[in-house]
Amino acid sequence: MSPFFRVGFVALVLGALGSLAIWLTPSWFPTSAAVQADRQDELYFWLMVMSAFIFAIVIVFLVYSMVKFRARPGDDSDGEPIHGHAGLEIIWTVLPIVIVLGFAIYGAAALGRNEALAKDRLIVDVQAQQFAWTFTYPSYGKLKTGILALPVGRQVEFHITAVEHDVLHSFYIPAFRLKQDAVPGVPQKLIATPTKLGTYMVTCAELCGIGHSQMRTVLHVLSPKDFTAWIADQKKAASQPAAGGSTDPAAIVSSDCASCHTFQPANATGTVGPDLDNLASDASKYGGGQSPEDYVKESIVDPDKVVVPGFPKGVMPTTFGTSLSADQIDALVQYLLKGGS
Amino acid sequence: MWLRGSWVRALWVAAFMGVAAALIVMGIRDLSGRTAYSAGVVQTFIMLFAGIGFTIGIGCWDYWWGYLIGRPTPAHEDHSNHGAYSWKDYFKVNTDHKVIGVQYLVTTFIFFMIGGMLAEGMRAELATPGQQYFSPGTFNGLFSVHAALMIFLFVIPAFAGLGNFVIPIMIGAQDMAFPRLNALSFWMLPVAGMCMVSSFLVTPFDAGWTNYVPLAVHGPDGQTMWVMGVQFAGASSIATAVNFLVTIVTMRAPGMTFWRMPLLVWANLATSTLVVLGTPFIAGAQFQVLFDRIMHTHFFDPTGGGDVIAYQHIFWFYSHPAVYIMMLPGFGIISEVIAIHSRKPIFGYKLIAISTVAIGVLGFTVWAHHMFVSGMAPWLRIPMMFTTMAIAVPTGIKMFSWLATMWRGVIHLTTPMLFACGFLATFVVGGLSGIFLAVIPVDIATSDTYFVVAHIHYVLFGGSVFTIYAGIYHWFPKMTGKMYDEGLGKLHFWLTFVAFNATFMPMHWLGLQGMQRRIADYPSQFGTLNFFISIMAFILGASTLVFLYNMAHSWWRGETAPANPWRALTLEWQVTSPPPIFNFDEPPQIVGSPYAYGVPGARHAVVTVHAPPQPEEVPVPVALATATREEREAIMSALKHILVVANQTVSADRLIAAVRNRATTDPVRVTVICPQNDPTDAWVVNEADVRAATQARLDGALTALRRAGIQATGYVVERDPYTAVMDVVEEDPPSEIVVSTLPQTRSGWLRRDLIERLRDGTKLPVEHVVSDAPEMPRA
Amino acid sequence: MSAHVATADGHHHADGAPVSAYHESLLRSPVFLGMIMFLGSEIMLFGSFFTIFFYMRFTHSPWPPEGVEIPKEATGINTAILISSSFTMHWALVSIKRDRRFGLVVGLFLTLAMGLTFLSLQVHEYLNLGFTPSNNGFASGFFSLTGLHGMHVFVGATLLSIAFLRACRGHYSGAEHIGLEVTGLYWHFVDVVWILLYTVVYLL
């Protein structure tokens, strides 16, 4: 066999071994938690197999040439005057066309299946703003939460927007392998069907300002029974359907604070900002002599004045002073300090 | 001082114009009833006018201005701003493409270092979770300015610089089609860089180099600096591209058909077309952002009738071709390096040339693959996926062709070849990850994550930067006349190759795991890998120092390089290292392929070098007439050699007197040269008449000198006075020079500071004699 | 641009050998070719503004928005003036090709006069429109497109002035008038862009 075919054979064998290794090693992705993720992972695997072969061919021929055809010291001769080879050039034009066309068709098919609409899908509105996510469940009385929960096995249709006059954000769930930009004033659709119970990361994937890194929340995929229970809990914590206007501090915490803060009495588990379960001791540590009530109130209306060490400035919205009435703020302060009672 | 371009004048004019523009704008605003001071408006006008003022002050516009105001422009270009005779010429406006090429390369590498420092700053912050050194706002500024500098102030202009130096020689031309425009293109680059870097003096622009609206419109003051910097860099880029296109189309040497052009020329042809057609779109997009910011227009404001996603379409319509602008010249360099260092013809030359053009054309059809998750019209996604996949095919063709070029070659693993091989290994990774990103479901998963960061750095660093290094090492001997240190070069390569892969390969994994890009902080599970990447990134940064040391030291003290150290066939290797000021004495003849290796006696071109001009036969005084040859030579060499330089004033009494003065103290022999590049007052010039008139004046002067018993000879030269003097100094060194000019107000030579330059350049005593000569007769 | 061949030709040799050997492969004058390419980039610059204009136009109605009135007829007359100026420019070029200085000078004068008239009428229109760029998307597009065009007309008028002065001084001849060709090309470009602009912005 001529050296060309021998080397080619070695390359193909290495490509095959590489593919095998890829097949056997654990996935580079986080847990797959949606139908769309499974489809993407399979597509990705085949792309990796193709890459293994191409990479092997390039590297093997490259290294072989560098070693075998290296000039001996003092060798001033020229190589052979080969200008081309029609057959080879046709092969490496046509074969890549076939490969890329194949993957384009495969990708288009997968996309079509990913976005196929099911009949009983759950609609969830996703609203992005600097720097928090708010989720609304229209079919559950427009319940608003800062944390996302979904029932396993049921298709969800996200309606994603950004607040008017805000900037671009992107709603990204790595475990679903899905993301969609949130555009101010232009609703976007995203389809997902969760398949696995668990808690997953939700992040913003489009640069949106200084709080971009902190704009995270969580997704809980629950069994249908647990999901219904969760909805009920959230509703109880929000005694009226809309938290806006209500003086019920639990509702306010649920809709406005939960995406970034942890506060057990309201089932809030956000980690973007400090934990609110220890406000009294925090006040004595960071309050600079203020009373705990003053400390908590100041933290709400003027969040950048005193920032707990380890957390950045300028992330917490500074608008609560105006978006909440004085009564609401007072009720909130009492609620938070008393540990939710 | 004010009549000539200089740094002092540049800074003064820039300052003056910037302040004047600010005051005028504020005045107009005040008079029309608005608040006088608006930060964005004032900053825009200051940067625009100070930037243009800088280019005016440094002297880019002097010639055109002289033409505009009716100053007699020389019928023959006097080349006073042409060529590098000392290191100082690199800091001035110079029309020699070789000088401009070096200016580009040094300037772009300075911005490479600044951009690299910004990256190291980012990696320091990202080494561990939490906020350590930079506030989120500053961090956003770091990656925004990093990318802006790397793209617009490093990769794109570095290729322009390398092309500037090599391509005119490669096609057998003496310079580019528009040398003065070439100089202006270069000088806009430091202006652009200053704009971008100065954003750190206010709040740096922080919306990423992509500058998406609405974030960009809300952004801080530094935004305006980004916009103006891009405009200057874009203007520079377009002007250079027009120059390349016209040069390549009209100035190829006889016999160089399109199918006998080296592939670097093909690459620049395609790239320049992309630049000319594409760059205006980013200029437009950024102007629109600027107008939304400072004039409160509503291009991208949905509540005012605008559209947010439209920005992305306009932006990416340029910025996708931009990545090919950043890659195609590199492909051209690799073709040259691999063929020459493998001693083999490039495999599949025609197909590579066609692929280059195909990539250029297809490059305009794929922009929306950056917008798969943007919320654009959903039907656009699938066609864009298909066109994006299509563009992988010509790129693949090239990769395989390069590999085939190496097959059965005689490979010399010099530093440029190592970088070319390293490029092949890393670019295949970058290209493959590109195919992943083309598939929409995979893109939805990986868009805006570190997977994309890995991809872009594999194609831009492992791709473009490796090719820039390969090109610089390959052409270093030609540019500087010295050899770089091969050992240090190899060390640089291996450090870079290993550190580069160690830095960017793990980023693929990070992206798949869900780490988004452009974040100052990340969930702690990504900590270990980020720490490793940061360490490797610092090693990568350090490897650049090896390169810089090698370049500086070799340029200064390196071994002298032969004209053709790589025994290559292309034209630039057929002239000296460094090349003569005007490259060729006459157009070379192209007789074959530029890659005709392996065939004994095959040639690409025939280059003819002229012998230097000989002075006319000397009518000798009687004493010498009877001497023997040896005696004559002894007498001649004992005579002090005076060089007289004059044209219109050559027969003036003052000059004759000055020369005779010298003859009274020592025996002298005089060479009179008349540089025939006079400004004339007529607009239609009959060359024969002018030359005859000069010759007549010269004869008159020689007769006068010989009548006084002085051994005098002389000739008319076509060159500008400076070059003419340097020629004589090289062949028959005088011990002193006498230059006779018209008065200050009329002398073109004095306008170009000829006397000082001669003193600097020759280190000889130069006496300046001024005479008023009668006006030249009108034609 | 001197009466001699273009800048690219400015090189000479110490022994006086002619440079013509270098230009056997010249298809056209480099300056003309350069102007064509520069105009290509300018077309794309206008293109980016037309793009955003079209985007806004096809995603919003009514168009123009409520309360926005643009003087179609008055600008129509202005358009006719600009188109006529292209004809006089063409006349000037044809004249000099036949070495007729009179036609050249008068043609250039008329072209310049009409160009300046166009500009003044545009300024007059701006001052009397009743809306500013910051009013709405249409206004933003309107002002940016017409403003960009106006700047190009201004540059064109400058080129025409230079050409006119040189023509008066007799710098051009039938054999040597590349500066005029380039100026003419630029002026026609300005005119064609205006026709497109008028149609898209005022009529559609």
mmCIF file of N, CA, C and O in Angstrom, chain A residues 125-194:
data_model
loop_
_atom_site.group_PDB
_atom_site.id
_atom_site.type_symbol
_atom_site.label_atom_id
_atom_site.label_comp_id
_atom_site.label_asym_id
_atom_site.label_seq_id
_atom_site.Cartn_x
_atom_site.Cartn_y
_atom_site.Cartn_z
ATOM 1 N N ASP A 125 -44.894 33.091 31.413
ATOM 2 C CA ASP A 125 -44.309 34.355 30.953
ATOM 3 C C ASP A 125 -43.002 34.582 31.692
ATOM 4 O O ASP A 125 -42.939 34.442 32.914
ATOM 5 N N VAL A 126 -41.988 34.919 30.955
ATOM 6 C CA VAL A 126 -40.684 35.219 31.555
ATOM 7 C C VAL A 126 -40.391 36.682 31.293
ATOM 8 O O VAL A 126 -40.375 37.124 30.140
ATOM 9 N N GLN A 127 -40.168 37.401 32.362
ATOM 10 C CA GLN A 127 -39.852 38.819 32.169
ATOM 11 C C GLN A 127 -38.463 39.095 32.719
ATOM 12 O O GLN A 127 -38.149 38.755 33.857
ATOM 13 N N ALA A 128 -37.643 39.700 31.892
ATOM 14 C CA ALA A 128 -36.269 40.011 32.297
ATOM 15 C C ALA A 128 -36.128 41.499 32.511
ATOM 16 O O ALA A 128 -36.725 42.301 31.804
ATOM 17 N N GLN A 129 -35.395 41.842 33.529
ATOM 18 C CA GLN A 129 -35.047 43.246 33.730
ATOM 19 C C GLN A 129 -33.702 43.262 34.413
ATOM 20 O O GLN A 129 -33.244 42.254 34.936
ATOM 21 N N GLN A 130 -33.105 44.444 34.398
ATOM 22 C CA GLN A 130 -31.812 44.542 35.082
ATOM 23 C C GLN A 130 -32.044 44.425 36.582
ATOM 24 O O GLN A 130 -32.576 45.327 37.174
ATOM 25 N N PHE A 131 -31.693 43.484 37.296
ATOM 26 C CA PHE A 131 -30.988 42.250 37.009
ATOM 27 C C PHE A 131 -31.728 41.093 37.639
ATOM 28 O O PHE A 131 -31.230 40.405 38.519
ATOM 29 N N ALA A 132 -32.967 40.915 37.292
ATOM 30 C CA ALA A 132 -33.745 39.841 37.905
ATOM 31 C C ALA A 132 -34.730 39.254 36.918
ATOM 32 O O ALA A 132 -35.115 39.893 35.940
ATOM 33 N N TRP A 133 -35.130 38.013 37.211
ATOM 34 C CA TRP A 133 -36.139 37.324 36.404
ATOM 35 C C TRP A 133 -37.455 37.295 37.166
ATOM 36 O O TRP A 133 -37.478 37.060 38.361
ATOM 37 N N THR A 134 -38.530 37.500 36.444
ATOM 38 C CA THR A 134 -39.840 37.349 37.048
ATOM 39 C C THR A 134 -40.664 36.412 36.174
ATOM 40 O O THR A 134 -40.707 36.571 34.954
ATOM 41 N N PHE A 135 -41.273 35.424 36.795
ATOM 42 C CA PHE A 135 -42.069 34.446 36.051
ATOM 43 C C PHE A 135 -43.535 34.612 36.409
ATOM 44 O O PHE A 135 -43.882 34.773 37.574
ATOM 45 N N THR A 136 -44.382 34.553 35.410
ATOM 46 C CA THR A 136 -45.819 34.659 35.638
ATOM 47 C C THR A 136 -46.507 33.445 35.044
ATOM 48 O O THR A 136 -46.189 33.014 33.936
ATOM 49 N N TYR A 137 -47.448 32.873 35.802
ATOM 50 C CA TYR A 137 -48.208 31.705 35.337
ATOM 51 C C TYR A 137 -49.628 32.156 35.015
ATOM 52 O O TYR A 137 -50.473 32.242 35.914
ATOM 53 N N PRO A 138 -49.925 32.495 33.770
ATOM 54 C CA PRO A 138 -51.262 33.023 33.447
ATOM 55 C C PRO A 138 -52.377 32.044 33.775
ATOM 56 O O PRO A 138 -53.450 32.439 34.185
ATOM 57 N N SER A 139 -52.089 30.728 33.622
ATOM 58 C CA SER A 139 -53.178 29.778 33.871
ATOM 59 C C SER A 139 -53.372 29.485 35.341
ATOM 60 O O SER A 139 -54.248 28.724 35.711
ATOM 61 N N TYR A 140 -52.546 30.077 36.183
ATOM 62 C CA TYR A 140 -52.754 29.902 37.620
ATOM 63 C C TYR A 140 -53.054 31.244 38.261
ATOM 64 O O TYR A 140 -52.499 31.601 39.298
ATOM 65 N N GLY A 141 -53.875 32.000 37.602
ATOM 66 C CA GLY A 141 -54.278 33.278 38.169
ATOM 67 C C GLY A 141 -53.166 34.302 38.131
ATOM 68 O O GLY A 141 -53.060 35.135 39.023
ATOM 69 N N LYS A 142 -52.367 34.259 37.109
ATOM 70 C CA LYS A 142 -51.288 35.232 36.937
ATOM 71 C C LYS A 142 -50.371 35.273 38.146
ATOM 72 O O LYS A 142 -49.926 36.338 38.570
ATOM 73 N N LEU A 143 -50.054 34.107 38.694
ATOM 74 C CA LEU A 143 -49.140 34.030 39.819
ATOM 75 C C LEU A 143 -47.748 34.504 39.386
ATOM 76 O O LEU A 143 -47.229 34.097 38.368
ATOM 77 N N LYS A 144 -47.192 35.362 40.236
ATOM 78 C CA LYS A 144 -45.860 35.889 39.897
ATOM 79 C C LYS A 144 -44.835 35.362 40.866
ATOM 80 O O LYS A 144 -45.016 35.456 42.087
ATOM 81 N N THR A 145 -43.730 34.823 40.375
ATOM 82 C CA THR A 145 -42.664 34.345 41.251
ATOM 83 C C THR A 145 -41.305 34.756 40.708
ATOM 84 O O THR A 145 -41.168 35.095 39.548
ATOM 85 N N GLY A 146 -40.313 34.645 41.596
ATOM 86 C CA GLY A 146 -38.949 34.904 41.155
ATOM 87 C C GLY A 146 -38.212 33.617 40.868
ATOM 88 O O GLY A 146 -37.086 33.636 40.389
ATOM 89 N N ILE A 147 -38.837 32.515 41.184
ATOM 90 C CA ILE A 147 -38.220 31.211 40.948
ATOM 91 C C ILE A 147 -39.108 30.452 39.996
ATOM 92 O O ILE A 147 -40.332 30.553 40.054
ATOM 93 N N LEU A 148 -38.496 29.669 39.141
ATOM 94 C CA LEU A 148 -39.247 28.939 38.131
ATOM 95 C C LEU A 148 -39.477 27.514 38.584
ATOM 96 O O LEU A 148 -38.549 26.854 39.067
ATOM 97 N N ALA A 149 -40.693 27.045 38.441
ATOM 98 C CA ALA A 149 -40.963 25.628 38.687
ATOM 99 C C ALA A 149 -41.792 25.110 37.526
ATOM 100 O O ALA A 149 -42.628 25.828 36.973
ATOM 101 N N LEU A 150 -41.531 23.864 37.136
ATOM 102 C CA LEU A 150 -42.250 23.277 36.010
ATOM 103 C C LEU A 150 -42.630 21.844 36.330
ATOM 104 O O LEU A 150 -41.878 21.148 37.025
ATOM 105 N N PRO A 151 -43.748 21.396 35.814
ATOM 106 C CA PRO A 151 -44.099 19.978 36.003
ATOM 107 C C PRO A 151 -43.364 19.131 34.978
ATOM 108 O O PRO A 151 -43.254 19.512 33.803
ATOM 109 N N VAL A 152 -42.861 17.976 35.436
ATOM 110 C CA VAL A 152 -42.109 17.119 34.518
ATOM 111 C C VAL A 152 -43.047 16.543 33.477
ATOM 112 O O VAL A 152 -44.224 16.284 33.735
ATOM 113 N N GLY A 153 -42.552 16.353 32.273
ATOM 114 C CA GLY A 153 -43.298 15.671 31.232
ATOM 115 C C GLY A 153 -44.289 16.527 30.472
ATOM 116 O O GLY A 153 -44.867 16.075 29.487
ATOM 117 N N ARG A 154 -44.516 17.758 30.891
ATOM 118 C CA ARG A 154 -45.507 18.579 30.182
ATOM 119 C C ARG A 154 -44.789 19.691 29.447
ATOM 120 O O ARG A 154 -43.939 20.381 29.998
ATOM 121 N N GLN A 155 -45.142 19.875 28.169
ATOM 122 C CA GLN A 155 -44.443 20.892 27.394
ATOM 123 C C GLN A 155 -44.767 22.279 27.944
ATOM 124 O O GLN A 155 -45.902 22.576 28.306
ATOM 125 N N VAL A 156 -43.745 23.106 28.002
ATOM 126 C CA VAL A 156 -43.964 24.482 28.440
ATOM 127 C C VAL A 156 -43.610 25.413 27.287
ATOM 128 O O VAL A 156 -42.672 25.164 26.530
ATOM 129 N N GLU A 157 -44.433 26.451 27.143
ATOM 130 C CA GLU A 157 -44.137 27.480 26.141
ATOM 131 C C GLU A 157 -43.812 28.753 26.907
ATOM 132 O O GLU A 157 -44.678 29.342 27.554
ATOM 133 N N PHE A 158 -42.548 29.139 26.850
ATOM 134 C CA PHE A 158 -42.148 30.380 27.516
ATOM 135 C C PHE A 158 -42.454 31.559 26.606
ATOM 136 O O PHE A 158 -42.157 31.520 25.405
ATOM 137 N N HIS A 159 -43.024 32.616 27.176
ATOM 138 C CA HIS A 159 -43.156 33.887 26.453
ATOM 139 C C HIS A 159 -42.174 34.843 27.111
ATOM 140 O O HIS A 159 -42.381 35.256 28.247
ATOM 141 N N ILE A 160 -41.165 35.187 26.374
ATOM 142 C CA ILE A 160 -40.037 35.894 26.980
ATOM 143 C C ILE A 160 -39.999 37.332 26.491
ATOM 144 O O ILE A 160 -40.037 37.588 25.290
ATOM 145 N N THR A 161 -39.925 38.269 27.430
ATOM 146 C CA THR A 161 -39.722 39.671 27.065
ATOM 147 C C THR A 161 -38.785 40.322 28.062
ATOM 148 O O THR A 161 -38.512 39.770 29.125
ATOM 149 N N ALA A 162 -38.337 41.494 27.688
ATOM 150 C CA ALA A 162 -37.651 42.338 28.654
ATOM 151 C C ALA A 162 -38.556 43.531 28.912
ATOM 152 O O ALA A 162 -39.374 43.904 28.067
ATOM 153 N N VAL A 163 -38.402 44.094 30.075
ATOM 154 C CA VAL A 163 -39.219 45.247 30.444
ATOM 155 C C VAL A 163 -38.973 46.384 29.468
ATOM 156 O O VAL A 163 -37.871 46.549 28.960
ATOM 157 N N GLU A 164 -40.011 47.161 29.218
ATOM 158 C CA GLU A 164 -39.858 48.309 28.312
ATOM 159 C C GLU A 164 -38.761 49.239 28.816
ATOM 160 O O GLU A 164 -38.622 49.439 30.008
ATOM 161 N N HIS A 165 -37.968 49.804 27.921
ATOM 162 C CA HIS A 165 -36.862 50.703 28.270
ATOM 163 C C HIS A 165 -35.719 49.993 28.971
ATOM 164 O O HIS A 165 -34.784 50.634 29.425
ATOM 165 N N ASP A 166 -35.787 48.663 29.081
ATOM 166 C CA ASP A 166 -34.661 47.931 29.653
ATOM 167 C C ASP A 166 -33.729 47.533 28.507
ATOM 168 O O ASP A 166 -33.851 48.050 27.402
ATOM 169 N N VAL A 167 -32.831 46.603 28.779
ATOM 170 C CA VAL A 167 -31.869 46.202 27.744
ATOM 171 C C VAL A 167 -32.120 44.745 27.347
ATOM 172 O O VAL A 167 -33.011 44.100 27.872
ATOM 173 N N LEU A 168 -31.287 44.240 26.435
ATOM 174 C CA LEU A 168 -31.394 42.844 26.031
ATOM 175 C C LEU A 168 -30.928 41.933 27.151
ATOM 176 O O LEU A 168 -29.953 42.213 27.834
ATOM 177 N N HIS A 169 -31.641 40.847 27.355
ATOM 178 C CA HIS A 169 -31.171 39.777 28.230
ATOM 179 C C HIS A 169 -31.328 38.479 27.450
ATOM 180 O O HIS A 169 -31.805 38.492 26.319
ATOM 181 N N SER A 170 -30.919 37.368 28.051
ATOM 182 C CA SER A 170 -31.146 36.089 27.385
ATOM 183 C C SER A 170 -31.459 35.029 28.412
ATOM 184 O O SER A 170 -30.710 34.824 29.364
ATOM 185 N N PHE A 171 -32.582 34.366 28.218
ATOM 186 C CA PHE A 171 -33.086 33.377 29.162
ATOM 187 C C PHE A 171 -32.435 32.044 28.837
ATOM 188 O O PHE A 171 -32.693 31.457 27.785
ATOM 189 N N TYR A 172 -31.585 31.547 29.731
ATOM 190 C CA TYR A 172 -30.754 30.390 29.410
ATOM 191 C C TYR A 172 -30.888 29.348 30.501
ATOM 192 O O TYR A 172 -30.670 29.643 31.679
ATOM 193 N N ILE A 173 -31.237 28.126 30.087
ATOM 194 C CA ILE A 173 -31.265 27.004 31.022
ATOM 195 C C ILE A 173 -30.294 25.959 30.483
ATOM 196 O O ILE A 173 -30.637 25.199 29.572
ATOM 197 N N PRO A 174 -29.074 25.882 31.023
ATOM 198 C CA PRO A 174 -28.087 24.936 30.492
ATOM 199 C C PRO A 174 -28.583 23.497 30.492
ATOM 200 O O PRO A 174 -28.323 22.755 29.554
ATOM 201 N N ALA A 175 -29.335 23.110 31.511
ATOM 202 C CA ALA A 175 -29.768 21.718 31.572
ATOM 203 C C ALA A 175 -30.744 21.385 30.457
ATOM 204 O O ALA A 175 -30.924 20.220 30.098
ATOM 205 N N PHE A 176 -31.423 22.388 29.912
ATOM 206 C CA PHE A 176 -32.345 22.181 28.795
ATOM 207 C C PHE A 176 -31.640 22.377 27.460
ATOM 208 O O PHE A 176 -32.216 22.073 26.418
ATOM 209 N N ARG A 177 -30.400 22.904 27.479
ATOM 210 C CA ARG A 177 -29.695 23.321 26.272
ATOM 211 C C ARG A 177 -30.503 24.353 25.485
ATOM 212 O O ARG A 177 -30.500 24.344 24.258
ATOM 213 N N LEU A 178 -31.203 25.197 26.195
ATOM 214 C CA LEU A 178 -32.065 26.161 25.511
ATOM 215 C C LEU A 178 -31.771 27.574 25.977
ATOM 216 O O LEU A 178 -31.467 27.807 27.138
ATOM 217 N N LYS A 179 -31.838 28.506 25.050
ATOM 218 C CA LYS A 179 -31.824 29.903 25.430
ATOM 219 C C LYS A 179 -32.557 30.723 24.384
ATOM 220 O O LYS A 179 -32.707 30.297 23.237
ATOM 221 N N GLN A 180 -33.015 31.865 24.809
ATOM 222 C CA GLN A 180 -33.692 32.773 23.884
ATOM 223 C C GLN A 180 -33.516 34.178 24.434
ATOM 224 O O GLN A 180 -33.725 34.416 25.611
ATOM 225 N N ASP A 181 -33.149 35.114 23.557
ATOM 226 C CA ASP A 181 -32.965 36.491 24.000
ATOM 227 C C ASP A 181 -34.282 37.112 24.434
ATOM 228 O O ASP A 181 -35.342 36.815 23.865
ATOM 229 N N ALA A 182 -34.189 37.971 25.450
ATOM 230 C CA ALA A 182 -35.351 38.734 25.897
ATOM 231 C C ALA A 182 -35.214 40.137 25.334
ATOM 232 O O ALA A 182 -34.297 40.866 25.699
ATOM 233 N N VAL A 183 -36.126 40.494 24.428
ATOM 234 C CA VAL A 183 -36.023 41.768 23.729
ATOM 235 C C VAL A 183 -37.081 42.715 24.265
ATOM 236 O O VAL A 183 -38.247 42.321 24.373
ATOM 237 N N PRO A 184 -36.723 43.941 24.605
ATOM 238 C CA PRO A 184 -37.736 44.858 25.140
ATOM 239 C C PRO A 184 -38.856 45.056 24.137
ATOM 240 O O PRO A 184 -38.623 45.400 22.983
ATOM 241 N N GLY A 185 -40.058 44.778 24.572
ATOM 242 C CA GLY A 185 -41.224 45.068 23.755
ATOM 243 C C GLY A 185 -41.539 44.041 22.677
ATOM 244 O O GLY A 185 -42.536 44.172 21.983
ATOM 245 N N VAL A 186 -40.709 43.029 22.484
ATOM 246 C CA VAL A 186 -40.973 42.044 21.430
ATOM 247 C C VAL A 186 -40.987 40.649 22.039
ATOM 248 O O VAL A 186 -39.932 40.072 22.285
ATOM 249 N N PRO A 187 -42.162 40.060 22.289
ATOM 250 C CA PRO A 187 -42.205 38.755 22.966
ATOM 251 C C PRO A 187 -41.576 37.669 22.100
ATOM 252 O O PRO A 187 -41.734 37.672 20.879
ATOM 253 N N GLN A 188 -40.854 36.774 22.745
ATOM 254 C CA GLN A 188 -40.221 35.649 22.059
ATOM 255 C C GLN A 188 -40.759 34.357 22.626
ATOM 256 O O GLN A 188 -41.075 34.277 23.803
ATOM 257 N N LYS A 189 -40.809 33.333 21.773
ATOM 258 C CA LYS A 189 -41.302 32.036 22.259
ATOM 259 C C LYS A 189 -40.152 31.070 22.414
ATOM 260 O O LYS A 189 -39.217 31.078 21.616
ATOM 261 N N LEU A 190 -40.237 30.198 23.430
ATOM 262 C CA LEU A 190 -39.269 29.125 23.589
ATOM 263 C C LEU A 190 -40.029 27.895 24.075
ATOM 264 O O LEU A 190 -40.815 27.983 25.024
ATOM 265 N N ILE A 191 -39.792 26.768 23.431
ATOM 266 C CA ILE A 191 -40.535 25.542 23.755
ATOM 267 C C ILE A 191 -39.599 24.577 24.471
ATOM 268 O O ILE A 191 -38.472 24.373 24.027
ATOM 269 N N ALA A 192 -40.073 23.951 25.564
ATOM 270 C CA ALA A 192 -39.270 22.950 26.266
ATOM 271 C C ALA A 192 -40.181 21.914 26.869
ATOM 272 O O ALA A 192 -41.312 22.224 27.265
ATOM 273 N N THR A 193 -39.696 20.676 26.958
ATOM 274 C CA THR A 193 -40.429 19.622 27.652
ATOM 275 C C THR A 193 -39.502 19.001 28.681
ATOM 276 O O THR A 193 -38.616 18.216 28.331
ATOM 277 N N PRO A 194 -39.687 19.338 29.971
ATOM 278 C CA PRO A 194 -38.781 18.802 30.996
ATOM 279 C C PRO A 194 -38.960 17.304 31.145
ATOM 280 O O PRO A 194 -40.086 16.791 31.033
#
